[in-house]
CSV table of C-alpha atoms and ligand atoms in Angstrom, one decimal:
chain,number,residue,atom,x,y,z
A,25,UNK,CA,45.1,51.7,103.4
A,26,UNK,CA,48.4,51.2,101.4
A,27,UNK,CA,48.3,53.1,97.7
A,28,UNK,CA,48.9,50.5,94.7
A,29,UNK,CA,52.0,51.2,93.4
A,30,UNK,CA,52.0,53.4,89.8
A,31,UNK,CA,55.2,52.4,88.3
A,32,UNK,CA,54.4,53.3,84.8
A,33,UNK,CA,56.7,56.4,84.4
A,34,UNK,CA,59.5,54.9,86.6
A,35,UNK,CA,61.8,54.2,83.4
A,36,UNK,CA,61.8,52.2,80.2
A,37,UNK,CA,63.0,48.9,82.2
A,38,UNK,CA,59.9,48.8,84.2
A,39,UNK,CA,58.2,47.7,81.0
A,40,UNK,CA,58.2,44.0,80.1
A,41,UNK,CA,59.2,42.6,77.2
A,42,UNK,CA,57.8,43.7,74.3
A,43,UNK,CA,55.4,41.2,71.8
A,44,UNK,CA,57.7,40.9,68.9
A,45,UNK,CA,60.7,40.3,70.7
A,46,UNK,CA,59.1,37.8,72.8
A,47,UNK,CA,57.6,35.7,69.5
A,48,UNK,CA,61.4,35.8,68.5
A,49,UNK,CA,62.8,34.4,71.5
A,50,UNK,CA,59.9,31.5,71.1
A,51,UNK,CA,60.7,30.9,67.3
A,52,UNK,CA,63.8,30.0,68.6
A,53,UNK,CA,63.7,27.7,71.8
A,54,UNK,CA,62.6,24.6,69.9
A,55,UNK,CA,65.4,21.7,69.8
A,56,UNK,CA,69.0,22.0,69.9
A,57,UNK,CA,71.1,24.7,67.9
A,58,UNK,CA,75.0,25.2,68.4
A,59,UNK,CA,75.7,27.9,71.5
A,60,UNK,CA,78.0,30.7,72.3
A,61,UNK,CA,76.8,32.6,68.7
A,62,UNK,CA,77.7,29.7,66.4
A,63,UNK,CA,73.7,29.3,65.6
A,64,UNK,CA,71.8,30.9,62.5
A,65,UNK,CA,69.6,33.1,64.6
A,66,UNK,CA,73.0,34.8,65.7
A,67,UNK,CA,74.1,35.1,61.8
A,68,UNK,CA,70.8,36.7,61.1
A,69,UNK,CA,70.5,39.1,63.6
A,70,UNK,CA,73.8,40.6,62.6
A,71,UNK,CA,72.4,40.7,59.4
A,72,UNK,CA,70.0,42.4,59.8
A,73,UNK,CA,71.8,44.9,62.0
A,74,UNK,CA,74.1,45.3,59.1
A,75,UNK,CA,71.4,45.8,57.0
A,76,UNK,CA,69.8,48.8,59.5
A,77,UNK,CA,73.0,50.6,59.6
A,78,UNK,CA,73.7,49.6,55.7
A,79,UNK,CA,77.3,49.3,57.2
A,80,UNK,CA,79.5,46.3,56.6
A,81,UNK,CA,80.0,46.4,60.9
A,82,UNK,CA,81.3,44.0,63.4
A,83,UNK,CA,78.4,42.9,66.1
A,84,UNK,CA,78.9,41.3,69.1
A,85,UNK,CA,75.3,41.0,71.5
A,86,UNK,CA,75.9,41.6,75.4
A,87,UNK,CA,73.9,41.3,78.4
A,88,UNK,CA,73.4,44.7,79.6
A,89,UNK,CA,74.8,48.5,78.9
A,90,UNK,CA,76.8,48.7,81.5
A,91,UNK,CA,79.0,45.7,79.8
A,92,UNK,CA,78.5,47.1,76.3
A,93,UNK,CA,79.7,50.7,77.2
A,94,UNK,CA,82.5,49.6,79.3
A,95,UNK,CA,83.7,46.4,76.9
A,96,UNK,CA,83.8,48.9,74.3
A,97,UNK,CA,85.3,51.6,75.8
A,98,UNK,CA,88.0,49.4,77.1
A,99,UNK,CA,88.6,48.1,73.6
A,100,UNK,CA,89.4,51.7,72.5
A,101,UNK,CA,92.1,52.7,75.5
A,102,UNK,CA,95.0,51.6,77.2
A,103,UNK,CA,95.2,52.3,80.8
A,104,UNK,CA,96.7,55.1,80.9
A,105,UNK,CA,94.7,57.1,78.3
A,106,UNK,CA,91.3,58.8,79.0
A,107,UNK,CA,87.2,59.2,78.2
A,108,UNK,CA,85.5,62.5,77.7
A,109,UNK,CA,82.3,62.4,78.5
A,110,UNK,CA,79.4,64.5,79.7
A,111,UNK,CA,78.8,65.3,83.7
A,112,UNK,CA,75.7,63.2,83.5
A,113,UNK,CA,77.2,60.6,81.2
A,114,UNK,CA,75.8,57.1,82.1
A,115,UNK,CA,79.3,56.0,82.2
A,116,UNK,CA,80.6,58.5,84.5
A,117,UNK,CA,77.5,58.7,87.1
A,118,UNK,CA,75.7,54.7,86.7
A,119,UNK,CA,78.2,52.1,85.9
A,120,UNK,CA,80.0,52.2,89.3
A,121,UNK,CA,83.1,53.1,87.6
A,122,UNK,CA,83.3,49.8,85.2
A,123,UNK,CA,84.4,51.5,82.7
A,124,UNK,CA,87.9,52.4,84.7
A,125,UNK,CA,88.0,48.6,86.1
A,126,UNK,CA,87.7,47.0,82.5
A,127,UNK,CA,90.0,49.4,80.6
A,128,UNK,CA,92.4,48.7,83.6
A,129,UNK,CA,92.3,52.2,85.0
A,130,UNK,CA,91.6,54.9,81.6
A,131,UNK,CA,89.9,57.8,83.6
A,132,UNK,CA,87.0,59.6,82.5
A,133,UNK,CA,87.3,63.5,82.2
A,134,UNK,CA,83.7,64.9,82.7
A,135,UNK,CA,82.9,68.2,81.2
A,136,UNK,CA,79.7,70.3,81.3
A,137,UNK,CA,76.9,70.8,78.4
A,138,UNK,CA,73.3,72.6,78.1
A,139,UNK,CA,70.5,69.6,78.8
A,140,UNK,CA,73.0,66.8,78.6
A,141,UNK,CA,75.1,67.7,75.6
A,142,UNK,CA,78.6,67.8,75.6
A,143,UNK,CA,79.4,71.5,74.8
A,144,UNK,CA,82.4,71.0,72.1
A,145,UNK,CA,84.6,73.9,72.7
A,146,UNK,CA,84.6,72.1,76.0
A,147,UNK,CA,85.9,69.1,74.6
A,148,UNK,CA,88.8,70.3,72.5
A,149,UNK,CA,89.7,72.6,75.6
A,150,UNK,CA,90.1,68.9,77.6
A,151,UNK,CA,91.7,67.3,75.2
A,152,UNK,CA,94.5,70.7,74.3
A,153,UNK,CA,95.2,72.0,77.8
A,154,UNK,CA,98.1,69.6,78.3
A,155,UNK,CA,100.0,68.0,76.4
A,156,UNK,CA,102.7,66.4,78.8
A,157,UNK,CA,103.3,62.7,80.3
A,158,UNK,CA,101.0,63.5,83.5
A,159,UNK,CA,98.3,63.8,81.8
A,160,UNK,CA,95.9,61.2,81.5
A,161,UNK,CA,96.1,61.0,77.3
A,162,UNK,CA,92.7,61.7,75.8
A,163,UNK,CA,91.5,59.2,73.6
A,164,UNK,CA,87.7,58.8,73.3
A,165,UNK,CA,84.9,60.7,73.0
A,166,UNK,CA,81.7,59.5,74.4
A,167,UNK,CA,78.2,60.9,73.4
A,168,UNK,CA,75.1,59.5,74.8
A,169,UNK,CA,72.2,59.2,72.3
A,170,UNK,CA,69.5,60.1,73.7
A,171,UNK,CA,70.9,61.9,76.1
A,172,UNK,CA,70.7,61.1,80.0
A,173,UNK,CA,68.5,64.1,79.7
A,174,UNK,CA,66.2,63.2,77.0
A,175,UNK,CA,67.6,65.4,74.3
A,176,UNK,CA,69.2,64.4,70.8
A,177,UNK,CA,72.3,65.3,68.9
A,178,UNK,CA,71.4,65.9,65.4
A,179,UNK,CA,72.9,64.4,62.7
A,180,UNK,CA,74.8,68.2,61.7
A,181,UNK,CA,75.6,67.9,65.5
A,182,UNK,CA,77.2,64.1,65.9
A,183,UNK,CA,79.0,64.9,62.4
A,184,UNK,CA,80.9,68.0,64.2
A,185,UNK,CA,81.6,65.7,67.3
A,186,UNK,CA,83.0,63.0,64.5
A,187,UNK,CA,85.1,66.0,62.6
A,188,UNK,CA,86.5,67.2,66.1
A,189,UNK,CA,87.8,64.2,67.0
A,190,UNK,CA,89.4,63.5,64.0
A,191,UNK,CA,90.9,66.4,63.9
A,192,UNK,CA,91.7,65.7,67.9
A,193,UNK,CA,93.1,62.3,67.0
A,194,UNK,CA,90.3,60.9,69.4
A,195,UNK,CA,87.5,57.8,68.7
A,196,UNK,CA,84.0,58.4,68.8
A,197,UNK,CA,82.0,55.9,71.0
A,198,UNK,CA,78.2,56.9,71.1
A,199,UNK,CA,76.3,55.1,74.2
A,200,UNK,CA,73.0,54.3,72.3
A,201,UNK,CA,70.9,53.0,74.7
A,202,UNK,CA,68.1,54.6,73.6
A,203,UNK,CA,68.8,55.1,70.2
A,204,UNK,CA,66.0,54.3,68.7
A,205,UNK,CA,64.3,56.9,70.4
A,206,UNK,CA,66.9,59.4,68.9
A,207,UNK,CA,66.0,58.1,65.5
A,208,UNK,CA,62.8,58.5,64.9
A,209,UNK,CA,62.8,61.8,66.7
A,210,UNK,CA,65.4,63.1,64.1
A,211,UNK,CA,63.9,61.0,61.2
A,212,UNK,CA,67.5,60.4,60.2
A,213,UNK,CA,68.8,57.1,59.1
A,214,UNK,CA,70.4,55.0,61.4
A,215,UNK,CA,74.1,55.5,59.4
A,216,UNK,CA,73.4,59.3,59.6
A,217,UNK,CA,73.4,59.1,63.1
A,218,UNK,CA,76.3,56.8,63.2
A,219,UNK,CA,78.8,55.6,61.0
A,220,UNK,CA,78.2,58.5,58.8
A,221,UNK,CA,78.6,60.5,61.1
A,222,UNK,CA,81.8,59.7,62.7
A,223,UNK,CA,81.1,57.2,65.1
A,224,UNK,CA,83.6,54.3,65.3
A,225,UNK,CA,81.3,51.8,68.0
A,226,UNK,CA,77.8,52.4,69.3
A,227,UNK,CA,76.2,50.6,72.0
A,228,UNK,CA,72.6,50.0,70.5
A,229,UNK,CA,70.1,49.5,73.5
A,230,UNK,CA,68.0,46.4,73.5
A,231,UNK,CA,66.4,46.5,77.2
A,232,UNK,CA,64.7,50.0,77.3
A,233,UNK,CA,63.7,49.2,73.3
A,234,UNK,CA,61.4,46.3,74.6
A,235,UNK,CA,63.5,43.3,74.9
A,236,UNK,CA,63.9,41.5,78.7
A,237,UNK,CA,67.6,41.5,78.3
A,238,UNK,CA,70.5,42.6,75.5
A,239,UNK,CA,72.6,45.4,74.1
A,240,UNK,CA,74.5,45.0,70.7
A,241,UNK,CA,78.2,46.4,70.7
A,242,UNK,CA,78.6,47.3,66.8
A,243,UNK,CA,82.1,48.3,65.3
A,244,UNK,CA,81.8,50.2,62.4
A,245,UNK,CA,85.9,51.0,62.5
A,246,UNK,CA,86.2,47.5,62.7
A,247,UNK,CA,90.2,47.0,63.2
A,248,UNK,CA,88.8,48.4,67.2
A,249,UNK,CA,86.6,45.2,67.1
A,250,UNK,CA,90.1,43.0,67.1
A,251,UNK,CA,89.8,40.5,70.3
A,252,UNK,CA,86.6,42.1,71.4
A,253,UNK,CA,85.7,38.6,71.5
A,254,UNK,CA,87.6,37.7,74.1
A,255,UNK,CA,87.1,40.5,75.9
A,256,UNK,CA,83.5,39.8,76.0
A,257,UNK,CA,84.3,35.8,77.3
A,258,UNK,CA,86.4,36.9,80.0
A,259,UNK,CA,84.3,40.1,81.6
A,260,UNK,CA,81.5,37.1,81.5
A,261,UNK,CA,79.6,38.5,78.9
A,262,UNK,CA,79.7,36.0,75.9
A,263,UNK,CA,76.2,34.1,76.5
A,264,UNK,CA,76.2,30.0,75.6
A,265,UNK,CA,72.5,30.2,74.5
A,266,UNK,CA,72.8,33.2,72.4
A,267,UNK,CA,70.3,32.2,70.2
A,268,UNK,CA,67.8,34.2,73.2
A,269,UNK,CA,69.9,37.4,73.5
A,270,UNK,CA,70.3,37.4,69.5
A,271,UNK,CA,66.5,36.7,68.3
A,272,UNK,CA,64.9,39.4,70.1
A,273,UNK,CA,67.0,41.9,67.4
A,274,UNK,CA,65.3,39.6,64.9
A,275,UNK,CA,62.0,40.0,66.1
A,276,UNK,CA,62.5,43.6,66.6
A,277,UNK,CA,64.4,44.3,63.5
A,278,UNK,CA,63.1,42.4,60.6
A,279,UNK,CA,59.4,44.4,60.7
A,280,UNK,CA,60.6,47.6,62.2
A,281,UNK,CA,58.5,47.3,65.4
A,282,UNK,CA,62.0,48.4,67.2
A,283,UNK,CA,61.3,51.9,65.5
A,284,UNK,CA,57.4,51.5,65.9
A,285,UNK,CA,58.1,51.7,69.4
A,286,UNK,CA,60.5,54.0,69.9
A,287,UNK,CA,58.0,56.5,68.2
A,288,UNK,CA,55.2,55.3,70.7
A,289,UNK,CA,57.1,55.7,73.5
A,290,UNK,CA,58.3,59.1,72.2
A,291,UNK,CA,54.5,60.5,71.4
A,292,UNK,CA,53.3,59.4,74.9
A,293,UNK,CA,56.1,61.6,76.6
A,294,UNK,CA,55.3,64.1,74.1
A,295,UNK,CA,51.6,64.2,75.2
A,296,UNK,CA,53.1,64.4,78.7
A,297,UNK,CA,55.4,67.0,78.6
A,298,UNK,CA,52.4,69.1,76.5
A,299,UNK,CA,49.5,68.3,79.2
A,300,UNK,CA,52.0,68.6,82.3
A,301,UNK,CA,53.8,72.5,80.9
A,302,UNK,CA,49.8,73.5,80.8
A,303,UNK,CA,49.3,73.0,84.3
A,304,UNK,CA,50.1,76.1,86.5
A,305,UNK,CA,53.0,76.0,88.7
A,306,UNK,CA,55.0,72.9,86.3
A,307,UNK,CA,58.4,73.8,84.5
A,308,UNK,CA,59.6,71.4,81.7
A,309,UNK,CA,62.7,72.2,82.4
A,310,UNK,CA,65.0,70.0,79.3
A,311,UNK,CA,63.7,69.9,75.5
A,312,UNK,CA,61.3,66.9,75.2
A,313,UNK,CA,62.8,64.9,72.6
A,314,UNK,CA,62.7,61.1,72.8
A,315,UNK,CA,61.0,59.2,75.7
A,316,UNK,CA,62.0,61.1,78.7
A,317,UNK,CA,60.0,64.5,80.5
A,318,UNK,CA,61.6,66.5,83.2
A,319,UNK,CA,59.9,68.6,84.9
A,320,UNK,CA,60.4,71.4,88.4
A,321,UNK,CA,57.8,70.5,90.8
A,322,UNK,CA,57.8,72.0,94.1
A,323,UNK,CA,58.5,69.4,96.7
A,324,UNK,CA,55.3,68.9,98.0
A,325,UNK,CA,53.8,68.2,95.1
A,326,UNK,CA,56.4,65.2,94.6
A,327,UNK,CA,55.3,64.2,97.7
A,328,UNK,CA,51.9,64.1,97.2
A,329,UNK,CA,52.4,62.5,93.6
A,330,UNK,CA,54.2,59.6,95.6
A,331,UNK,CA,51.9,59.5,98.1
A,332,UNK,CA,49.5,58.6,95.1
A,333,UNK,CA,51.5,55.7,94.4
A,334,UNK,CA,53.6,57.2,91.4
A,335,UNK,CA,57.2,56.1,91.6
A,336,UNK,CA,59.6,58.5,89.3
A,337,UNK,CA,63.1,59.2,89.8
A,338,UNK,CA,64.4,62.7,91.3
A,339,UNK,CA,68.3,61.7,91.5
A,340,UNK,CA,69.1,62.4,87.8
A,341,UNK,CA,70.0,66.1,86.8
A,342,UNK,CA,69.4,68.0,89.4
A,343,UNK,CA,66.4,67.0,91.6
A,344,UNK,CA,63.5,67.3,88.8
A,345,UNK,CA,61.3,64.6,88.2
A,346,UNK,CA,61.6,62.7,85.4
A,347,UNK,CA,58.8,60.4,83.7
A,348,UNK,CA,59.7,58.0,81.5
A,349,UNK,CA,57.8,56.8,78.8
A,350,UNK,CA,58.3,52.9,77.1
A,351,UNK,CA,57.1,51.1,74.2
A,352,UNK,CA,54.0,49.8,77.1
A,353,UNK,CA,53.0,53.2,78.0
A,354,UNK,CA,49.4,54.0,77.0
A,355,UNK,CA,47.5,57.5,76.7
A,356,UNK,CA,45.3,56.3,79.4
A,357,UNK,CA,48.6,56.3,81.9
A,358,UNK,CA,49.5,59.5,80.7
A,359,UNK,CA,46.0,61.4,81.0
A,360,UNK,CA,45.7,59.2,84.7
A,361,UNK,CA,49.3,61.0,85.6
A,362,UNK,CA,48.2,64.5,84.1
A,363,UNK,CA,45.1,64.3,85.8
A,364,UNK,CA,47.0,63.6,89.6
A,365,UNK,CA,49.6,66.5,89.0
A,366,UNK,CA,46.3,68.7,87.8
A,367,UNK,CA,44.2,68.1,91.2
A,368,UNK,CA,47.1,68.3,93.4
A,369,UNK,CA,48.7,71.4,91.7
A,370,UNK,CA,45.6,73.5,92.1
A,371,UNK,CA,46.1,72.0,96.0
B,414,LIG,C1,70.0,52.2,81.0
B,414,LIG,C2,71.2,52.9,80.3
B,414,LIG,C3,72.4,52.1,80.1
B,414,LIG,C4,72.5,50.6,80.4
B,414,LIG,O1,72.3,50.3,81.7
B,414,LIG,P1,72.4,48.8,82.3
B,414,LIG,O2,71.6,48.9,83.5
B,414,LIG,O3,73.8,48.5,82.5
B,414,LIG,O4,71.8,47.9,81.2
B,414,LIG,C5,73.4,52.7,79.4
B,414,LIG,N1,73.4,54.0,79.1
B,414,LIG,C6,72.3,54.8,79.4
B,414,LIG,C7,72.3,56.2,79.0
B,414,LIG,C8,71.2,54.2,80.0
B,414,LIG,O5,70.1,55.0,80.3
């Protein structure tokens, strides 16, 4: 008999869309309103994203992170300049290399870190080992927040990384696809983490967060934000009916169910990573700290878990499972996965 498939821990795109997002997108689809971002929807969102970061910032809403990593990145190089990044980095290991195709050809240096964290010693020895012409010219530094490995810079920590590259004459781009997560983790407000900080554009997830499709692209060094526009038109990213990528920040935003959850989604991998480091024979093996648990299990026992239907990704870091947690996840999936890796531990 085939097994249902379990897909609740696959990752935070799994989930659908979340309520509040998809009231927004309802408000909305009544009559006509003027496209490509000229509507009041559009005006309010980036309002209120101004208002989050309390940061007079440009805001331009994408379709996915791939787009909003690489548009952005590209707006901060020429070709011939280059990305530091961590060895996991999103940009480096999931974006089939758009970043290099829509910057034209800037490479991406990837340096090593403890659980996903760019190790800044590392960084400066990058960016000061050469100084000649054949050198691909550093320029950027890119931190992802959370981290591909579900950790989080602190504040202290991103303020360094922003200090460095000032003092490195680099730009700071922070790949924020789950930054919620990171926030409510740290407790921090969202300029702390950003602007603040040191950051000069974040890519501020909207898919893993709970909405069915959207990342925002904020400049808060907005002299880099100068023809991101058409930047965005020509890679095929500026949408004609905004109005449904933009109100889903709305719904999200304007009664803080973005951070609500963020801290769900964050508490049921939490109870995870507690219940699954009790059981014999599991290893968390990276600090739980947003919506992500990765844990050493013999490979048997991933077997068996997928032969119980659970789908969970092996491929990121190096062959742990991880279990991913969303703003959908319930105790009741948590205790059912617990319970599976119990029994088929004890074997
Ligand atoms: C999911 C994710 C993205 C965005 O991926 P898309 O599939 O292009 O939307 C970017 N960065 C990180 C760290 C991610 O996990």
């Amino acid at each position: 008999m085939a097994v249902a498939p379990r897909y609740h821990f696959a990752s935070d795109n799994y989930a659908g869309i979340c309520p509040e997002a998809w009231a927004a997108m309802a408000e909305v689809n009544s009559g006509f309103a003027p496209s490509y971002g000229a509507d009041l929807w559009t005006a309010q969102a980036c309002d209120l994203l101004r208002d989050f970061f309390a940061a007079d910032c440009q805001v331009f809403f994408v379709f996915n992170g791939t787009a909003a990593n690489s548009l952005a990145l590209s707006s901060l190089c020429r070709s011939y300049h280059s990305i530091i990044c961590h060895d996991l980095a999103h940009i480096e290991t999931d974006e089939c290399g758009a970043p290099e195709f829509f910057s034209n050809g800037t490479k991406l240096l990837h340096i090593p870190g403890d659980h996903g964290k760019v190790d800044l010693a590392a960084v400066a020895h990058t960016v000061q080992r050469r100084s000649d012409i054949h050198y691909p010219k550093p320029r950027v530094l890119s931190l992802t927040q959370a981290t591909e490995l579900g950790t989080v810079y602190t504040p202290a920590e991103v303020a360094a990384a922003g200090a460095l590259c000032r003092q490195l004459d680099l730009k700071l781009h922070m790949d924020g696809a789950r930054f919620a997560n990171a926030l409510v983790t740290l407790g921090c407000t969202p300029a702390e983490l950003s602007w603040r900080a040191g950051v000069d554009v974040l890519t501020f997830g909207g898919t893993k967060a709970g909405m069915a499709v959207g990342e925002a692209v904020i400049f808060f060094n907005k002299g880099l934000a100068e023809e991101f526009d058409y930047r965005c038109k020509q890679a095929g990213q500026l949408a004609s009916k905004m109005r449904f990528l933009s109100a889903p920040w709305i719904g999200m935003l304007r009664d803080g169910a973005m951070l609500r959850h963020a801290a769900h989604a964050n508490v049921c991998a939490r109870k995870l990573a507690v219940e699954l480091a009790a059981i014999p024979g599991v290893r968390i093996v990276h600090p739980c700290e947003a919506d992500a648990v990765f844990v050493a299990l013999a490979p048997t026992l991933i077997d068996a878990l997928r032969g119980r239907g659970w789908h969970f990704y092996t491929f990121i870091g190096s062959g742990q499972a991880r279990f991913m947690c969303s703003w959908n996840t319930t105790f009741a999936d948590v205790e059912a996965l617990v319970a599976d890796v119990r029994e088929l531990a004890a074997g």
